Coordinates of C-alpha atoms in Angstrom, one line a residue:
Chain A
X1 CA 16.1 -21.4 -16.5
X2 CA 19.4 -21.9 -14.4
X3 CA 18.8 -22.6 -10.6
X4 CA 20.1 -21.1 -8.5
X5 CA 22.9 -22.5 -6.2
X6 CA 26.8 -22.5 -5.2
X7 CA 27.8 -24.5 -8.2
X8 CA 25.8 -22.1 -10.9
X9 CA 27.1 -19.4 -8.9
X10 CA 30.9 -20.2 -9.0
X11 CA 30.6 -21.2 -12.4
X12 CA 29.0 -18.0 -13.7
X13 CA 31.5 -16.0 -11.5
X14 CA 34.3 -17.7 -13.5
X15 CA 32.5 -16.5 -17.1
X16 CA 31.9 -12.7 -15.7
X17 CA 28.3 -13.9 -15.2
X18 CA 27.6 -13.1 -19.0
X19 CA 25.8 -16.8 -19.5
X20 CA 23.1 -16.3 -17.3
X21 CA 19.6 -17.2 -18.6
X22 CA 16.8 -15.4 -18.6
X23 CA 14.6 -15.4 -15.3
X24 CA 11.1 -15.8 -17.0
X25 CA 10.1 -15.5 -20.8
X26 CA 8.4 -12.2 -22.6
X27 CA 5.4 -14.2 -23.1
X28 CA 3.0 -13.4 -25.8
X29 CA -1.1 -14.4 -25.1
X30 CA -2.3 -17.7 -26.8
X31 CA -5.8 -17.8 -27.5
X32 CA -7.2 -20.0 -24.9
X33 CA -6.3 -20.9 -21.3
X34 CA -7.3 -23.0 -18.8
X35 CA -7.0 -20.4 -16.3
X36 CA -6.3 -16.6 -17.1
X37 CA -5.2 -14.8 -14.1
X38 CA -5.6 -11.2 -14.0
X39 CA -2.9 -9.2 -11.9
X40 CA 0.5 -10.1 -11.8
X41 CA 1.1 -9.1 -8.2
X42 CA 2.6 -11.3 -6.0
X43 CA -1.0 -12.6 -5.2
X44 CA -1.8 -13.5 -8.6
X45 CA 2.1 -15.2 -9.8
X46 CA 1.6 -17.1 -6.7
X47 CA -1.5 -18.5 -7.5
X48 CA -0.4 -19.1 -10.6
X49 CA 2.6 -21.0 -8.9
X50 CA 0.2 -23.4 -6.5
X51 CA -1.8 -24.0 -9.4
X52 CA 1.1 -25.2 -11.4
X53 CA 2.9 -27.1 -8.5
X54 CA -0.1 -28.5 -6.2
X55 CA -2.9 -28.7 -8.6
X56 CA -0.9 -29.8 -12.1
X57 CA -2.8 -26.9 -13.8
X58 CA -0.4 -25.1 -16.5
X59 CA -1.9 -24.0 -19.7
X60 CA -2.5 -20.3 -17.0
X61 CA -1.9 -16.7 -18.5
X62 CA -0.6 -13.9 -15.6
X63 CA -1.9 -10.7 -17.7
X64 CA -1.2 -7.3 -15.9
X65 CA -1.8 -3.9 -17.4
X66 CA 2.0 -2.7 -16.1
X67 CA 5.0 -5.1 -15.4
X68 CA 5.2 -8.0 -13.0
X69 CA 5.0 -6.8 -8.9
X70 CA 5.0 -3.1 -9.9
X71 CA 1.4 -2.3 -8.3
X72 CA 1.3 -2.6 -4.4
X73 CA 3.6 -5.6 -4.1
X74 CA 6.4 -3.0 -5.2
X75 CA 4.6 0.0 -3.0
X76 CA 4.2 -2.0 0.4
X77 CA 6.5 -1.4 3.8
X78 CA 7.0 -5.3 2.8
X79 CA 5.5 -6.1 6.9
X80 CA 4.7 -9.5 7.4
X81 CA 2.8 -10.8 10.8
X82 CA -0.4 -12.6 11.5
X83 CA -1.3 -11.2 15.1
X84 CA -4.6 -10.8 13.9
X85 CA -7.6 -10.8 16.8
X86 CA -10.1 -13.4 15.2
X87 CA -9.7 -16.7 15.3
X88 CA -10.6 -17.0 10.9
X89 CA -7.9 -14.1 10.4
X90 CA -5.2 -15.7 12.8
X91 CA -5.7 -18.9 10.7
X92 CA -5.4 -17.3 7.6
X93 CA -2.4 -14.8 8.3
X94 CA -0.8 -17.6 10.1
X95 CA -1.1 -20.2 7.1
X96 CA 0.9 -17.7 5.4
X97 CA 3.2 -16.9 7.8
X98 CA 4.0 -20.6 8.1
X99 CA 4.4 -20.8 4.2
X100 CA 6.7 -17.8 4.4
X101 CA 9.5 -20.0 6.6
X102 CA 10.6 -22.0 4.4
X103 CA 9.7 -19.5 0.8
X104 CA 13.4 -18.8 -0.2
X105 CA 14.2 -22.8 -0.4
X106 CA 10.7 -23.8 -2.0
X107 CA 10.9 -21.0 -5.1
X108 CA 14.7 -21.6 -5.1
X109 CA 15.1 -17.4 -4.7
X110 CA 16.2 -15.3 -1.9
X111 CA 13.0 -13.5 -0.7
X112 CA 15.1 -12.1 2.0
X113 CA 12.4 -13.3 4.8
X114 CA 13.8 -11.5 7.8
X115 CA 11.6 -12.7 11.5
X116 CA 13.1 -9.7 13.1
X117 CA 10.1 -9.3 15.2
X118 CA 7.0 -6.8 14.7
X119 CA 6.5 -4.5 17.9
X120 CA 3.2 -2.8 18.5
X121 CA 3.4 0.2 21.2
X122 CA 0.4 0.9 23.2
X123 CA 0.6 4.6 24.6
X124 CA -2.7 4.7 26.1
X125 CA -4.8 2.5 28.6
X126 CA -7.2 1.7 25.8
X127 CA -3.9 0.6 23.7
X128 CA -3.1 -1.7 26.7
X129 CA -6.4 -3.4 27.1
X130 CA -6.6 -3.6 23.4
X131 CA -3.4 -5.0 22.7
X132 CA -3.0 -7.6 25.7
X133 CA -6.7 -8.8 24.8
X134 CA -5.2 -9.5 21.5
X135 CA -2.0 -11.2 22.7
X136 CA -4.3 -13.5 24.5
X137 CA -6.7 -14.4 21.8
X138 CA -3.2 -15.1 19.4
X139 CA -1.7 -17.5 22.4
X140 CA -5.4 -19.1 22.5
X141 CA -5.2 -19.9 18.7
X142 CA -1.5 -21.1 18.7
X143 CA -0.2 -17.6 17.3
X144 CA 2.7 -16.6 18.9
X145 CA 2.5 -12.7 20.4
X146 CA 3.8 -11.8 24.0
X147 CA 3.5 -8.5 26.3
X148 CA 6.5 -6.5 27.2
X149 CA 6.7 -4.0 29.5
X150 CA 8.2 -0.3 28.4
X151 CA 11.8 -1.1 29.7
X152 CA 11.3 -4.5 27.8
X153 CA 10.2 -2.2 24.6
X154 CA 13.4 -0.1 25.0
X155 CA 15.5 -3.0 25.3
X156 CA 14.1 -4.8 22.2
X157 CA 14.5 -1.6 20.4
X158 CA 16.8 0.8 21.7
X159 CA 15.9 3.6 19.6
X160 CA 12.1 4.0 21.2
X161 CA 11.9 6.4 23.8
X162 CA 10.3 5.7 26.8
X163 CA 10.4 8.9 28.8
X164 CA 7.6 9.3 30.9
X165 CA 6.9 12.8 29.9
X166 CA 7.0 11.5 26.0
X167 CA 4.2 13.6 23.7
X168 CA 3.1 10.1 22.9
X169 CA 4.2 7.5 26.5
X170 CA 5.0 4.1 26.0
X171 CA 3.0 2.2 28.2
X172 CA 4.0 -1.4 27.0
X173 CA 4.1 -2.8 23.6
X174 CA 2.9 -6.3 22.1
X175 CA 5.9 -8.5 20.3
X176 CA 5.4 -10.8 18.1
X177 CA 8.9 -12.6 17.3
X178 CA 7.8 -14.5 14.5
X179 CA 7.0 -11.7 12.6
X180 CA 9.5 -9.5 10.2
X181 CA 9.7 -8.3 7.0
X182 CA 10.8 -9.9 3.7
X183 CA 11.9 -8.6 -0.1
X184 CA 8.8 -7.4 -1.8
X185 CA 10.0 -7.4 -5.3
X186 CA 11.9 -10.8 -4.8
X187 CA 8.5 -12.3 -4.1
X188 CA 6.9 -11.1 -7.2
X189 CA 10.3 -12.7 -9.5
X190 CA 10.4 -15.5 -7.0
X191 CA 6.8 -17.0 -7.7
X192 CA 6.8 -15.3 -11.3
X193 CA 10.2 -17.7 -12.3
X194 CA 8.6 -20.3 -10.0
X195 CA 5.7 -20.1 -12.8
X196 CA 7.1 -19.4 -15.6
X197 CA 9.9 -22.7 -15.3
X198 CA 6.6 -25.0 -15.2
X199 CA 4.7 -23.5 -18.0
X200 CA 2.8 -20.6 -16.7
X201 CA 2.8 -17.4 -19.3
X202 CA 3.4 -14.7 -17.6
X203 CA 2.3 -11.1 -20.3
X204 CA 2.7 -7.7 -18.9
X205 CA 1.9 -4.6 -20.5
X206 CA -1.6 -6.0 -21.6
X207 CA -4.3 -4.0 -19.7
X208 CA -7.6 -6.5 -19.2
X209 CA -10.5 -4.2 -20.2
X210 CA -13.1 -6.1 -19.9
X211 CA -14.3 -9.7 -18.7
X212 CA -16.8 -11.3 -20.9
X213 CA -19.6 -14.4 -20.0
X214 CA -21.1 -16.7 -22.1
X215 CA -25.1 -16.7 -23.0
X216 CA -25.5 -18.7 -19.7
X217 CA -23.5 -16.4 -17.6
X218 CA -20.5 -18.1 -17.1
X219 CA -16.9 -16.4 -17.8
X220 CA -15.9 -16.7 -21.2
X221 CA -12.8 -15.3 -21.3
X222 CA -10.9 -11.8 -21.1
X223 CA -11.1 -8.6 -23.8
X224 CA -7.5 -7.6 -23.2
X225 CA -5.1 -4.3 -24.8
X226 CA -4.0 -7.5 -27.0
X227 CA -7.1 -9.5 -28.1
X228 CA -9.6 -11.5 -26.8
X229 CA -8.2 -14.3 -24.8
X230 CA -10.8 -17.5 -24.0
X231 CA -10.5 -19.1 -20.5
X232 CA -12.4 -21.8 -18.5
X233 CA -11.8 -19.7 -15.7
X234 CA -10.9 -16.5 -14.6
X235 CA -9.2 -15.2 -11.4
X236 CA -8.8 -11.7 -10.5
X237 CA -6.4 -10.6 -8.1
X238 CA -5.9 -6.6 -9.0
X239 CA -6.0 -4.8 -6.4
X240 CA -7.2 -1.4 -5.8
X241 CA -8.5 -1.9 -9.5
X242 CA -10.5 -4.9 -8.7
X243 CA -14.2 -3.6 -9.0
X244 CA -13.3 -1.8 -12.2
X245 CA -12.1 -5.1 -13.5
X246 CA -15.5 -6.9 -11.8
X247 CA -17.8 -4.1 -13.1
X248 CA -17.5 -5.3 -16.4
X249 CA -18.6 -9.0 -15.6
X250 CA -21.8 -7.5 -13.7
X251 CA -20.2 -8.4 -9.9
X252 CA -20.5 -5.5 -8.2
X253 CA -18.2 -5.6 -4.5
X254 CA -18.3 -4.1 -1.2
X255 CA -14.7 -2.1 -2.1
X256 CA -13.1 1.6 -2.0
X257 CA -10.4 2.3 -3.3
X258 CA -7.9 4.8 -1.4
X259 CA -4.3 5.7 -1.3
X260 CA -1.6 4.3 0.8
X261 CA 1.6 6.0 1.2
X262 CA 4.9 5.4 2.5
X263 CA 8.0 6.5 2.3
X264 CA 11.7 5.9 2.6
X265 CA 14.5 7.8 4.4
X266 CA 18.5 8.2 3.0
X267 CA 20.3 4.8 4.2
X268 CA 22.2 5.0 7.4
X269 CA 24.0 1.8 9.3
X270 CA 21.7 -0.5 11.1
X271 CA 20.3 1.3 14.3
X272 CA 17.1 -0.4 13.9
X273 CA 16.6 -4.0 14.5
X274 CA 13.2 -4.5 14.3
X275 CA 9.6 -3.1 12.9
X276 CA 7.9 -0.9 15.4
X277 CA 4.0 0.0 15.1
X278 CA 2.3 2.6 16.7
X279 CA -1.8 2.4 15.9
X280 CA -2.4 5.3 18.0
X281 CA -0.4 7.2 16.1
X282 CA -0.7 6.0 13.0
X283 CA 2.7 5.4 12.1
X284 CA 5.2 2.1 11.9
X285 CA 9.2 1.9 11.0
X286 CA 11.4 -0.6 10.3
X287 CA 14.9 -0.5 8.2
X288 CA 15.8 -2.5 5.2
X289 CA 19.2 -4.4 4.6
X290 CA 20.3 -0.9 2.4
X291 CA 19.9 1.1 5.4
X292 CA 17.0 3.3 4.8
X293 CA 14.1 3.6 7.0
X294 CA 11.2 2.1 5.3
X295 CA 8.0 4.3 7.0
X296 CA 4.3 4.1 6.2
X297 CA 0.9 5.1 7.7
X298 CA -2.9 4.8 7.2
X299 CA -4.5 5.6 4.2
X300 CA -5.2 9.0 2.6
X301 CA -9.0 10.0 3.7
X302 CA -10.6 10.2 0.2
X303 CA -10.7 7.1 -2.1
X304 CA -8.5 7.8 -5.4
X305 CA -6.9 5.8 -7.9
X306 CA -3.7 8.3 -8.4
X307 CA -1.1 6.2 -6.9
X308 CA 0.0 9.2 -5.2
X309 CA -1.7 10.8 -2.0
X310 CA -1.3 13.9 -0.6
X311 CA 1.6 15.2 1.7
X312 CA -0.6 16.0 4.7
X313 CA -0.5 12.6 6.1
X314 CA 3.5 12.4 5.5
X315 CA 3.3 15.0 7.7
X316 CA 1.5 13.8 10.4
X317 CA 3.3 10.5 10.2
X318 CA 6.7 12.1 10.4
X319 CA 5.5 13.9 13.3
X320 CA 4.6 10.7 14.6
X321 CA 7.8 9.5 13.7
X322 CA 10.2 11.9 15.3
X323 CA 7.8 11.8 18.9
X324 CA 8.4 8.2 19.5
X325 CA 12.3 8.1 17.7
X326 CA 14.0 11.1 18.4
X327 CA 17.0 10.1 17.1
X328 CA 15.5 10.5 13.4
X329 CA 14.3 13.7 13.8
X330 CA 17.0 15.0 11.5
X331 CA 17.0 12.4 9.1
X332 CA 16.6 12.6 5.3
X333 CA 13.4 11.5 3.4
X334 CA 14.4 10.4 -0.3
X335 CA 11.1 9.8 -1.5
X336 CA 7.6 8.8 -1.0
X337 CA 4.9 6.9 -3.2
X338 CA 1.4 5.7 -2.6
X339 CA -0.5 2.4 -3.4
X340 CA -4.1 2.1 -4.3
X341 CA -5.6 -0.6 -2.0
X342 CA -9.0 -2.1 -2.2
X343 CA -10.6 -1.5 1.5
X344 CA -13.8 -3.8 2.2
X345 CA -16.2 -2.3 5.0
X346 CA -15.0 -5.4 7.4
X347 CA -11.6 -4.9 6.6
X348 CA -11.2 -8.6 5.8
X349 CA -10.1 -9.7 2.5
X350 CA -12.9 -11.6 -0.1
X351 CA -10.8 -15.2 -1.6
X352 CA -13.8 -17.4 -3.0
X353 CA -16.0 -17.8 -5.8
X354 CA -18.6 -14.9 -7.3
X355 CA -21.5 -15.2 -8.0
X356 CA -20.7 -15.6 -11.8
X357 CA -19.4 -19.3 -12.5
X358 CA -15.9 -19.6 -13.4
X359 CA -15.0 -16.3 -12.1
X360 CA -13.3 -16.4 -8.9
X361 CA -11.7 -13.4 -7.0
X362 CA -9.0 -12.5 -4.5
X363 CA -9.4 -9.2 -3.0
X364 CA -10.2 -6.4 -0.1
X365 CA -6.7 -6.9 1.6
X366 CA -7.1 -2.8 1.9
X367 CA -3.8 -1.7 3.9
X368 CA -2.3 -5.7 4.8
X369 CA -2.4 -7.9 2.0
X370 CA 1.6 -8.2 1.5
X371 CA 2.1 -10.2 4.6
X372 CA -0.7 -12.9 3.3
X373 CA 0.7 -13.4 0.0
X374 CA 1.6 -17.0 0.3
X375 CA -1.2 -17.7 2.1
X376 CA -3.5 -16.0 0.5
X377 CA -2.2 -17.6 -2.9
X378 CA -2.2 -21.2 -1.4
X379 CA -5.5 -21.2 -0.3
X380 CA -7.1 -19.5 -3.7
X381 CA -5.3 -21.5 -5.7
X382 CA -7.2 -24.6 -3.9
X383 CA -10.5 -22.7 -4.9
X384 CA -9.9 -21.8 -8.3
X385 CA -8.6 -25.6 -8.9
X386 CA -11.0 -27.4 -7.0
X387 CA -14.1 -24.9 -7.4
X388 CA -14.8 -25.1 -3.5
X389 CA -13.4 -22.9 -0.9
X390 CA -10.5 -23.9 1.1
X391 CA -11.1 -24.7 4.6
X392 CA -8.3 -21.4 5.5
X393 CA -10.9 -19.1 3.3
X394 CA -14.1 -20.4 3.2
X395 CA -15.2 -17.8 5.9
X396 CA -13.9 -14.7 3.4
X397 CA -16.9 -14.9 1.0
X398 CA -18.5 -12.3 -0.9
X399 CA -21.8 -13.2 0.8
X400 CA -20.9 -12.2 4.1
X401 CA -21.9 -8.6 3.4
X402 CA -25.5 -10.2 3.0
X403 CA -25.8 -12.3 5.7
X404 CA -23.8 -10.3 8.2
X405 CA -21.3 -12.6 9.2
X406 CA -19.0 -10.2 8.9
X407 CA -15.1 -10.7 10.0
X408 CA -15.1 -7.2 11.5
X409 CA -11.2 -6.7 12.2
X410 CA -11.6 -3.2 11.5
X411 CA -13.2 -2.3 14.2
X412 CA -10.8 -5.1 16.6
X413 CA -7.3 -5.3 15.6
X414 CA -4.6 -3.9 14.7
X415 CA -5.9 -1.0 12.4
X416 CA -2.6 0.2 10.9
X417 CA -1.4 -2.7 9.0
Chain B
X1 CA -2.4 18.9 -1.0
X2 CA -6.1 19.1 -2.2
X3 CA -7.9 22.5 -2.4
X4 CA -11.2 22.4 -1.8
X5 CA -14.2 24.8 -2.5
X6 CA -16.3 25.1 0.7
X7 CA -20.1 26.3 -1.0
X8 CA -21.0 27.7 2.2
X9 CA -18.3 29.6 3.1
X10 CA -17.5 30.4 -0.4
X11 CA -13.9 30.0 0.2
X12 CA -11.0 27.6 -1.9
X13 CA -9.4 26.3 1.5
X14 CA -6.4 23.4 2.4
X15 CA -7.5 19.4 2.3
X16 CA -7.0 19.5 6.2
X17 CA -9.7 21.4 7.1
X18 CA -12.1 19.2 5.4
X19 CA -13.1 15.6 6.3
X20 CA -14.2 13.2 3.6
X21 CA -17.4 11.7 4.4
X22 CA -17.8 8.7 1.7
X23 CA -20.1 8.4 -1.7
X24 CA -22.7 11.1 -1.7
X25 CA -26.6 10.7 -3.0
X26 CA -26.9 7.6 -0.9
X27 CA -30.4 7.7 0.2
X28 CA -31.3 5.9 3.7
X29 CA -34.9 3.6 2.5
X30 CA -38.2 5.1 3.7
X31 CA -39.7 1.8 5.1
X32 CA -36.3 0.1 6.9
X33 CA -38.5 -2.8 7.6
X34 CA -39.5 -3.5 4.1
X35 CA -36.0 -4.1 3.1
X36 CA -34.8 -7.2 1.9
X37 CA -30.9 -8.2 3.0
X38 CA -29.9 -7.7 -0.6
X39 CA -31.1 -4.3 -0.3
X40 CA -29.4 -3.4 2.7
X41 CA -26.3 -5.1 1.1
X42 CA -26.6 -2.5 -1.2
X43 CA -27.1 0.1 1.1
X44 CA -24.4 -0.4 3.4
X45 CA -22.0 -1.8 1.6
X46 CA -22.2 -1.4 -2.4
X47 CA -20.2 1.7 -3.3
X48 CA -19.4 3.1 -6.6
X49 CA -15.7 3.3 -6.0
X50 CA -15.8 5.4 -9.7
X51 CA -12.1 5.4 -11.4
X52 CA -13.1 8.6 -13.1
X53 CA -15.6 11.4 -11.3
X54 CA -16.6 10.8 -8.3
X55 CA -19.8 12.0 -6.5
X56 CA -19.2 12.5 -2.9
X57 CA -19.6 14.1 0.5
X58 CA -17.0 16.4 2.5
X59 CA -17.3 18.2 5.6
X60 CA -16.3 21.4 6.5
X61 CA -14.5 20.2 9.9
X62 CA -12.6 23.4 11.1
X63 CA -14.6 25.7 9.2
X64 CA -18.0 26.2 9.1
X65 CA -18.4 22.2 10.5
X66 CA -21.4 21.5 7.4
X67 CA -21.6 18.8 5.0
X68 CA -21.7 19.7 1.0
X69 CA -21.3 17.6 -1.8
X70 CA -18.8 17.3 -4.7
X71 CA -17.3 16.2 -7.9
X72 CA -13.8 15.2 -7.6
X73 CA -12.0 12.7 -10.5
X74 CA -10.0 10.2 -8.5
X75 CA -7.4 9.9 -11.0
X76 CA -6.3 13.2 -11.2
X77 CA -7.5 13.9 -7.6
X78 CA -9.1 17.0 -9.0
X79 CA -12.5 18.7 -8.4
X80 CA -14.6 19.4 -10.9
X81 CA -17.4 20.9 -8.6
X82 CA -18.5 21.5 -4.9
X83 CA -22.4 22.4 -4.7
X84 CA -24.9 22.3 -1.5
X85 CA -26.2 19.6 0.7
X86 CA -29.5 18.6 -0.9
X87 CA -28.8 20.2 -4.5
X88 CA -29.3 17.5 -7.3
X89 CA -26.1 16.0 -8.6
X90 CA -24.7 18.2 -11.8
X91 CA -24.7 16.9 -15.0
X92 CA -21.1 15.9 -15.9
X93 CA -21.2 16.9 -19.3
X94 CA -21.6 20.2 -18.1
X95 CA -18.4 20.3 -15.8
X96 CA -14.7 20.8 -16.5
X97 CA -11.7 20.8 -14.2
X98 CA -11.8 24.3 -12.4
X99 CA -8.4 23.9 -10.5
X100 CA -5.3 23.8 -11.7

């Protein structure tokens, strides 16, 4: 694989870039792996990455039932912050959001990481409270978030307006500057070439049907569209499909399943130089380097696995939309698309281990889980490797639905992620 | 949009008049105190979360306000049933999709 830099650039410019090599392999399954990792979302090629490059751990299959990054890593609004209200969450969001500095020049690939600040509008007293309670927990745990007043809002991001008579008034907004958005899809090919250069095979269009234990209940291995495939262990990072893919090693998990839409806007010139939340009412903006306004919203109220939603809540978020921007009101939707994403009661993620040995599992980022993907790789990657959680995830275990130490974020923080 | 079969009111209405209320035939335990924490694990937190169909609860919100139950497939999105609070859950094999 040809790195990428000036020189390869120039020279391939010279030859009509008709020499370039092939970013990862086609890869066909062997029959037995170390570590088979099922999902190859930008959760599960990054773990395969870290395994390969901090824990020397290469004979790993990425199997996914469609191509690479083409589940939720492809369907996100491709957010990325960590002002998250407990102190486990800020650590964990923040581990990734340091990771995510310095991405583009570890994978050798352009993921576009952008910290053009995340904005969160309060338009109600409770907002306020809320949102300066968690702008002091975040400075308290070394995570950077500040308050700005509504003139400081409109000044940050002159498209907001702040009118005083507003359907929905800005009464102040939360900032936190570190925070910004990055290319989803470059994140999947970044960690998948990342993988692929040091061994890792990466097979799409394989759906994993089953996982299968041995007589003393540990993992055996994976029944796949292609053939059984033996592993020492298994990791499963899939999503909104998770507990159909756990059901069939006996784990049973505390997740529904529910659509997530967003949608995208024709491409104008930049007018909007940040993203801007609005909890309240449900709805957050930003625009991406092609011009189009990339806007999502909570998830659909019913749990589904249809990848597509219903147009009700596009609805109410464009209403929301065109309150607090007016200048979009006339603007041109292209087209919309929905996510299935794996909510937990707590609405916390579960890294760690299951009950079953050898079968580890990285799941329940519901509505958020784009922003944590280098984290949340780093840190399962540790686990899967070293069979102990990692200090960053050990509070995100399975058992916390049984002992009640939940991580209750949902009920907190920021709702809309 | 969904369209959804209100058994009370006998009437196919729009998705937004209803609210979805979670996994029906949950049963709260008779003797609370007798549970163990695996069983209230179970309780609270264990769902179904069926790829295929799916019983579960609705509510009639701007309408007649009452709960009912139903059988939706949540890969189509499509109900094969609605039938009253406190009826016994149908028999699958019995059911086919009703709307188009």
């Amino acid at each position: 694989m040809t790195r990428f830099n000036a020189f390869n650039l120039l020279k391939n410019a010279l030859t009509g870039h008709k020499n370039w090599t092939e970013q990862w392999p086609d890869s066909q399954p062997k029959a037995e792996y170390d570590v088979v990792i099922v999902g190859a979302g930008g959760h599960g090629l990054g773990t395969a990455y870290y395994l390969a490059t901090q824990h020397g751990i290469t004979n790993i299959a990425v199997i996914d039932k469609g191509w690479l990054g083409g589940g939720n890593t492809g369907r996100n609004t491709t957010i990325i912050r960590s002002n998250y209200l407990y102190d486990e969450s800020a650590r964990l969001f923040d581990h990734a959001l340091d990771l995510w500095q310095n991405l583009s020049q570890e994978l050798n690939y352009n993921v576009m990481y952008s910290n053009r600040g995340v904005l969160m509008l309060a338009h109600n007293v409770h907002d306020v409270q809320s949102f300066k309670r968690h702008v002091h927990s975040n400075r308290l745990n070394g995570v950077d978030n500040r308050w700005l007043t509504p003139e400081e809002c409109k000044e940050f991001c002159p498209p907001i307006n702040i009118a005083k008579n507003a359907r929905y008034p800005v009464m102040g907004g939360a900032l936190q500057e570190r925070a910004g958005t990055a290319r989803h899809d470059a994140v999947a090919w970044g960690y998948a070439r990342g993988a692929a250069m040091r061994g890792v095979d990466i097979i799409q269009n394989c759906a994993v049907t089953a996982i299968r234990r041995n007589a003393d209940g540990s993992v055996a291995g994976v029944e796949t569209a292609k053939g059984f495939i033996k592993a020492k262990k298994v990791a499963v990072s899939a999503a909104g499909h998770t507990s159909v893919v756990m059901d069939s090693a006996g784990v049973r998990l505390p997740l529904e399943s529910y659509p997530l839409q967003a949608l995208v806007s024709e491409p104008v010139k930049p007018v909007f130089p940040c993203v801007v939340m609005s909890n309240a009412v449900h709805a957050y903006c930003s625009q991406s380097d092609k011009g189009e306004l990339v806007i999502g919203s909570g998830t659909d109220q019913y749990t589904s696995y249809s990848q597509r939603g219903g147009l009700p809540l596009i609805e109410h978020t464009i209403a929301a939309i065109s309150e607090v921007f007016p200048i979009f009101n006339r603007m041109r939707m292209l087209r919309k698309w929905g996510g299935i994403v794996d909510n937990t009661p707590d609405r916390s993620p579960i890294v760690g281990k299951t009950p079953v040995p050898g079968l580890f599992v990285n799941c329940g980022w519901g509505t958020g889980g784009f922003k944590a993907t280098p984290g949340a790789a780093h840190t399962f990657a540790w686990t899967v490797a070293k069979d102990e959680p990692h200090p960053i995830n050990a509070p995100f275990t399975l058992e916390r639905f049984r002992t009640g130490r939940l991580i209750d974020e949902a009920a907190a923080a920021a709702v809309a992620h | 949009m969904l369209l959804i079969h209100c058994p009370y009111c006998s009437e196919t209405l729009p998705e937004v008049e209803f609210t979805y209320a979670g996994e029906a035939h949950i049963v709260r335990p008779e003797t609370p105190s007798a549970q163990s924490d695996a069983d209230w694990e179970g309780f609270l937190f264990l769902r179904s979360n069926v790829r295929g169909p799916h019983y579960e609860r609705w509510r009639h919100l701007h309408g007649c306000g009452r709960y009912f139950n139903a059988v939706r497939d949540t890969v189509s999105d499509k109900f094969l049933t609605t039938y009253k609070a406190g009826e016994p859950r149908p028999d699958l094999s019995t059911l086919t999709v009703t709307q188009k």
